[in-house]
């Protein structure tokens, strides 16, 4: 099914542990390969080593998105920036983050007397409502509010609506040329120089589906995220605890596996990935056992595992 | 030879890489087991995972010494403090560091809305001259200035002068009792109630040697450190480069393997450990080949390797 898409859209888990890292699980970070451009989401301590471990090149990352200012989601960023500098980076780096992170990075650089050879552009989150953070011709990345102990947001990474695909042989048969293709892709009919009209649907087929990834960083069970994550091909939702610790999840503004699955079901996503497990859990089978009866197509994150968006 | 000492004095390398960490080498950190108390020296990114990997308990560390504010020497500290908190620490933690680190830690905690359940005591380095940072009955830890791009110091961890050891059978033969032992240990002669004098050297033997470890964090070749590290049983000295890059070492205020060995020889230390290798070096054999002709008893640090102080 994945071959249907000409362009890559993959999410690799760099870390899926909760606040205290362990030998099995690094703190939170994910890297997204979308059309062979790389986007880093969260950057817990040790992320730069995880990038090396799973063979991603630091300098291919131009945009970094930080969900909130708990250490397990950003403490790897100063070191990554420093390494990018030492390895010779000159192209700009964009950081989408809570406002105070800019000060923290600036002070780290200042006290180490480091002047990086590239521009750092900071874009501060608005935590009150969803907003468009980044777009290019083909994709867009948005934020939306989560419910956590401190200001925290999730991210949507998605392809824009695509254009219709031309049936080239048929178009040639009917005497259409490359000059007509742009309008055909946009769904227009064509009137040829001889006055004959070619209906769009006779020489095109529908566009490939636009794929959508939803990242729900630390959050309590929160139904208000549903309109944002609705219909995602892949949704990562934290599940720090199992249901026997639902009270603890609530008190700490985290979710259980069952709650994550409930959100997935209500939002009609196609696949759910669980992560951000408390270090008390040595294995993750129990998370699947709890989530799958609620939402069948559930998988568990583990460090180094890659999920292909749209391959469900 | 190690059995000669009743009490442990071991240095375990948690990270021996230079600024950019790799899969083989974490950034700088070392943990010292001295008489079964644990002292952490420097704390690069990922140190908390290294502590787990090599099975050291976070909560046994009460004193942390940070040499300078380059990220590869302190970026693991906020995460370690956070994990200590989350794992239930209540006893105080002492941090000996450059003054601005206090602000960085405070801001990290503030922005994550974290109130740790233990007291953090900061002791700011004086980088101008050597000073006593910590002492108890048996040991002391001192700092001394290094020559680096920013203010940086090394550390001496050593046992205080020990007391003489009583030859218990001889003392008993001569009618001495436990009441006399304290003065004997201090080297005094004893006049018994019958007026007979017992000479100290007849019932005691010399104290065990006091062991000394010298830690030379990032530094250019700098002979002024010699009086501080003089006679150390074990000296760690950075060797970021090999001699073919001596110019680069000088420009970046680092040392070559040969320079580290020269300091070891001039300071008459007993054993030298090299570390803080640039990530360009995949293996360390060339460091030994360069250093040993200058100073024979040279070893190379690697992550997880333990050196016993006084076992040379």
PDB file of C-alpha atoms in Angstrom, chain A residues 19-23 25-27 44-50 52-54 58 69-71 74-80 82-84 86-87 100-101 103-104 107-109 111-115 149-150 279, chain B residues 19-23 25-27 44-50 52-54 58 69-71 74-80 82-84 86-87 100-101 103-104 107-109 111-115 149-150 279:
ATOM      1  CA  UNK A  19      10.528  11.862  32.688  1.00  0.00           C
ATOM      2  CA  UNK A  20      13.340   9.626  33.936  1.00  0.00           C
ATOM      3  CA  UNK A  21      15.323   8.090  31.084  1.00  0.00           C
ATOM      4  CA  UNK A  22      16.438   4.464  31.320  1.00  0.00           C
ATOM      5  CA  UNK A  23      18.744   2.186  29.388  1.00  0.00           C
ATOM      6  CA  UNK A  25      14.125   4.343  26.644  1.00  0.00           C
ATOM      7  CA  UNK A  26      15.438   7.800  25.963  1.00  0.00           C
ATOM      8  CA  UNK A  27      13.294  10.808  26.816  1.00  0.00           C
ATOM      9  CA  UNK A  44      14.921  15.195  25.272  1.00  0.00           C
ATOM     10  CA  UNK A  45      18.376  14.716  26.768  1.00  0.00           C
ATOM     11  CA  UNK A  46      20.503  12.447  24.593  1.00  0.00           C
ATOM     12  CA  UNK A  47      18.590  13.072  21.359  1.00  0.00           C
ATOM     13  CA  UNK A  48      21.762  13.886  19.434  1.00  0.00           C
ATOM     14  CA  UNK A  49      23.193  10.465  20.254  1.00  0.00           C
ATOM     15  CA  UNK A  50      19.912   8.827  19.244  1.00  0.00           C
ATOM     16  CA  UNK A  52      23.537   9.154  15.388  1.00  0.00           C
ATOM     17  CA  UNK A  53      22.389   5.719  16.543  1.00  0.00           C
ATOM     18  CA  UNK A  54      19.562   5.620  14.023  1.00  0.00           C
ATOM     19  CA  UNK A  58      21.925  16.558  12.177  1.00  0.00           C
ATOM     20  CA  UNK A  69       9.259  22.972  28.881  1.00  0.00           C
ATOM     21  CA  UNK A  70       9.509  19.791  30.888  1.00  0.00           C
ATOM     22  CA  UNK A  71      13.120  18.697  30.749  1.00  0.00           C
ATOM     23  CA  UNK A  74      13.897  19.806  25.505  1.00  0.00           C
ATOM     24  CA  UNK A  75      17.091  19.228  27.505  1.00  0.00           C
ATOM     25  CA  UNK A  76      18.827  17.748  24.469  1.00  0.00           C
ATOM     26  CA  UNK A  77      18.434  20.921  22.447  1.00  0.00           C
ATOM     27  CA  UNK A  78      21.392  23.016  23.701  1.00  0.00           C
ATOM     28  CA  UNK A  79      23.769  20.130  23.000  1.00  0.00           C
ATOM     29  CA  UNK A  80      22.303  19.487  19.561  1.00  0.00           C
ATOM     30  CA  UNK A  82      26.243  23.139  19.871  1.00  0.00           C
ATOM     31  CA  UNK A  83      27.075  20.017  17.859  1.00  0.00           C
ATOM     32  CA  UNK A  84      25.440  21.442  14.730  1.00  0.00           C
ATOM     33  CA  UNK A  86      30.882  22.406  15.803  1.00  0.00           C
ATOM     34  CA  UNK A  87      30.134  20.244  12.779  1.00  0.00           C
ATOM     35  CA  UNK A 100      11.310  31.028  27.686  1.00  0.00           C
ATOM     36  CA  UNK A 101      13.302  28.399  25.807  1.00  0.00           C
ATOM     37  CA  UNK A 103      16.288  32.697  26.889  1.00  0.00           C
ATOM     38  CA  UNK A 104      17.576  29.329  28.117  1.00  0.00           C
ATOM     39  CA  UNK A 107      22.149  31.896  28.202  1.00  0.00           C
ATOM     40  CA  UNK A 108      23.689  28.492  27.523  1.00  0.00           C
ATOM     41  CA  UNK A 109      25.455  29.893  24.478  1.00  0.00           C
ATOM     42  CA  UNK A 111      27.985  31.418  29.307  1.00  0.00           C
ATOM     43  CA  UNK A 112      29.938  29.006  27.130  1.00  0.00           C
ATOM     44  CA  UNK A 113      31.087  31.966  25.051  1.00  0.00           C
ATOM     45  CA  UNK A 114      29.767  30.280  21.920  1.00  0.00           C
ATOM     46  CA  UNK A 115      28.829  32.187  18.798  1.00  0.00           C
ATOM     47  CA  UNK A 149       0.558  20.755  34.160  1.00  0.00           C
ATOM     48  CA  UNK A 150       2.312  23.523  32.242  1.00  0.00           C
ATOM     49  CA  UNK A 279       9.905   4.006  33.801  1.00  0.00           C
TER      50      UNK A 279
ATOM     51  CA  UNK B  19      32.375  18.346  22.572  1.00  0.00           C
ATOM     52  CA  UNK B  20      30.313  16.244  20.155  1.00  0.00           C
ATOM     53  CA  UNK B  21      29.176  12.987  21.725  1.00  0.00           C
ATOM     54  CA  UNK B  22      29.230   9.797  19.667  1.00  0.00           C
ATOM     55  CA  UNK B  23      27.917   6.274  20.034  1.00  0.00           C
ATOM     56  CA  UNK B  25      31.846   8.147  23.851  1.00  0.00           C
ATOM     57  CA  UNK B  26      29.578  10.209  26.020  1.00  0.00           C
ATOM     58  CA  UNK B  27      30.596  13.741  26.929  1.00  0.00           C
ATOM     59  CA  UNK B  44      27.809  16.070  30.272  1.00  0.00           C
ATOM     60  CA  UNK B  45      24.564  15.328  28.464  1.00  0.00           C
ATOM     61  CA  UNK B  46      23.453  11.743  29.049  1.00  0.00           C
ATOM     62  CA  UNK B  47      25.335  11.286  32.332  1.00  0.00           C
ATOM     63  CA  UNK B  48      22.239  10.013  34.122  1.00  0.00           C
ATOM     64  CA  UNK B  49      21.890   7.176  31.629  1.00  0.00           C
ATOM     65  CA  UNK B  50      25.601   6.375  31.990  1.00  0.00           C
ATOM     66  CA  UNK B  52      22.396   3.628  35.183  1.00  0.00           C
ATOM     67  CA  UNK B  53      24.448   1.762  32.593  1.00  0.00           C
ATOM     68  CA  UNK B  54      27.376   1.321  34.983  1.00  0.00           C
ATOM     69  CA  UNK B  58      21.857   8.604  41.717  1.00  0.00           C
ATOM     70  CA  UNK B  69      30.415  25.944  31.390  1.00  0.00           C
ATOM     71  CA  UNK B  70      31.014  24.255  28.080  1.00  0.00           C
ATOM     72  CA  UNK B  71      27.952  22.151  27.360  1.00  0.00           C
ATOM     73  CA  UNK B  74      27.339  20.276  32.417  1.00  0.00           C
ATOM     74  CA  UNK B  75      24.319  19.787  30.112  1.00  0.00           C
ATOM     75  CA  UNK B  76      23.386  16.543  31.882  1.00  0.00           C
ATOM     76  CA  UNK B  77      22.936  18.271  35.228  1.00  0.00           C
ATOM     77  CA  UNK B  78      19.373  19.659  34.912  1.00  0.00           C
ATOM     78  CA  UNK B  79      18.080  16.224  33.905  1.00  0.00           C
ATOM     79  CA  UNK B  80      19.961  14.479  36.701  1.00  0.00           C
ATOM     80  CA  UNK B  82      15.061  16.377  37.889  1.00  0.00           C
ATOM     81  CA  UNK B  83      15.431  12.584  38.027  1.00  0.00           C
ATOM     82  CA  UNK B  84      16.792  12.739  41.589  1.00  0.00           C
ATOM     83  CA  UNK B  86      11.250  12.356  40.674  1.00  0.00           C
ATOM     84  CA  UNK B  87      12.883   9.342  42.307  1.00  0.00           C
ATOM     85  CA  UNK B 100      26.077  31.283  36.190  1.00  0.00           C
ATOM     86  CA  UNK B 101      25.177  27.594  36.385  1.00  0.00           C
ATOM     87  CA  UNK B 103      20.908  30.699  37.284  1.00  0.00           C
ATOM     88  CA  UNK B 104      20.643  28.146  34.464  1.00  0.00           C
ATOM     89  CA  UNK B 107      15.504  28.858  35.248  1.00  0.00           C
ATOM     90  CA  UNK B 108      15.176  25.278  34.052  1.00  0.00           C
ATOM     91  CA  UNK B 109      13.314  24.377  37.231  1.00  0.00           C
ATOM     92  CA  UNK B 111      10.046  27.171  33.561  1.00  0.00           C
ATOM     93  CA  UNK B 112       9.126  23.542  34.110  1.00  0.00           C
ATOM     94  CA  UNK B 113       7.281  24.592  37.268  1.00  0.00           C
ATOM     95  CA  UNK B 114       9.320  22.103  39.286  1.00  0.00           C
ATOM     96  CA  UNK B 115       9.878  22.415  43.015  1.00  0.00           C
ATOM     97  CA  UNK B 149      38.901  29.427  26.454  1.00  0.00           C
ATOM     98  CA  UNK B 150      36.523  30.197  29.324  1.00  0.00           C
ATOM     99  CA  UNK B 279      35.316  12.686  17.824  1.00  0.00           C
TER     100      UNK B 279
END
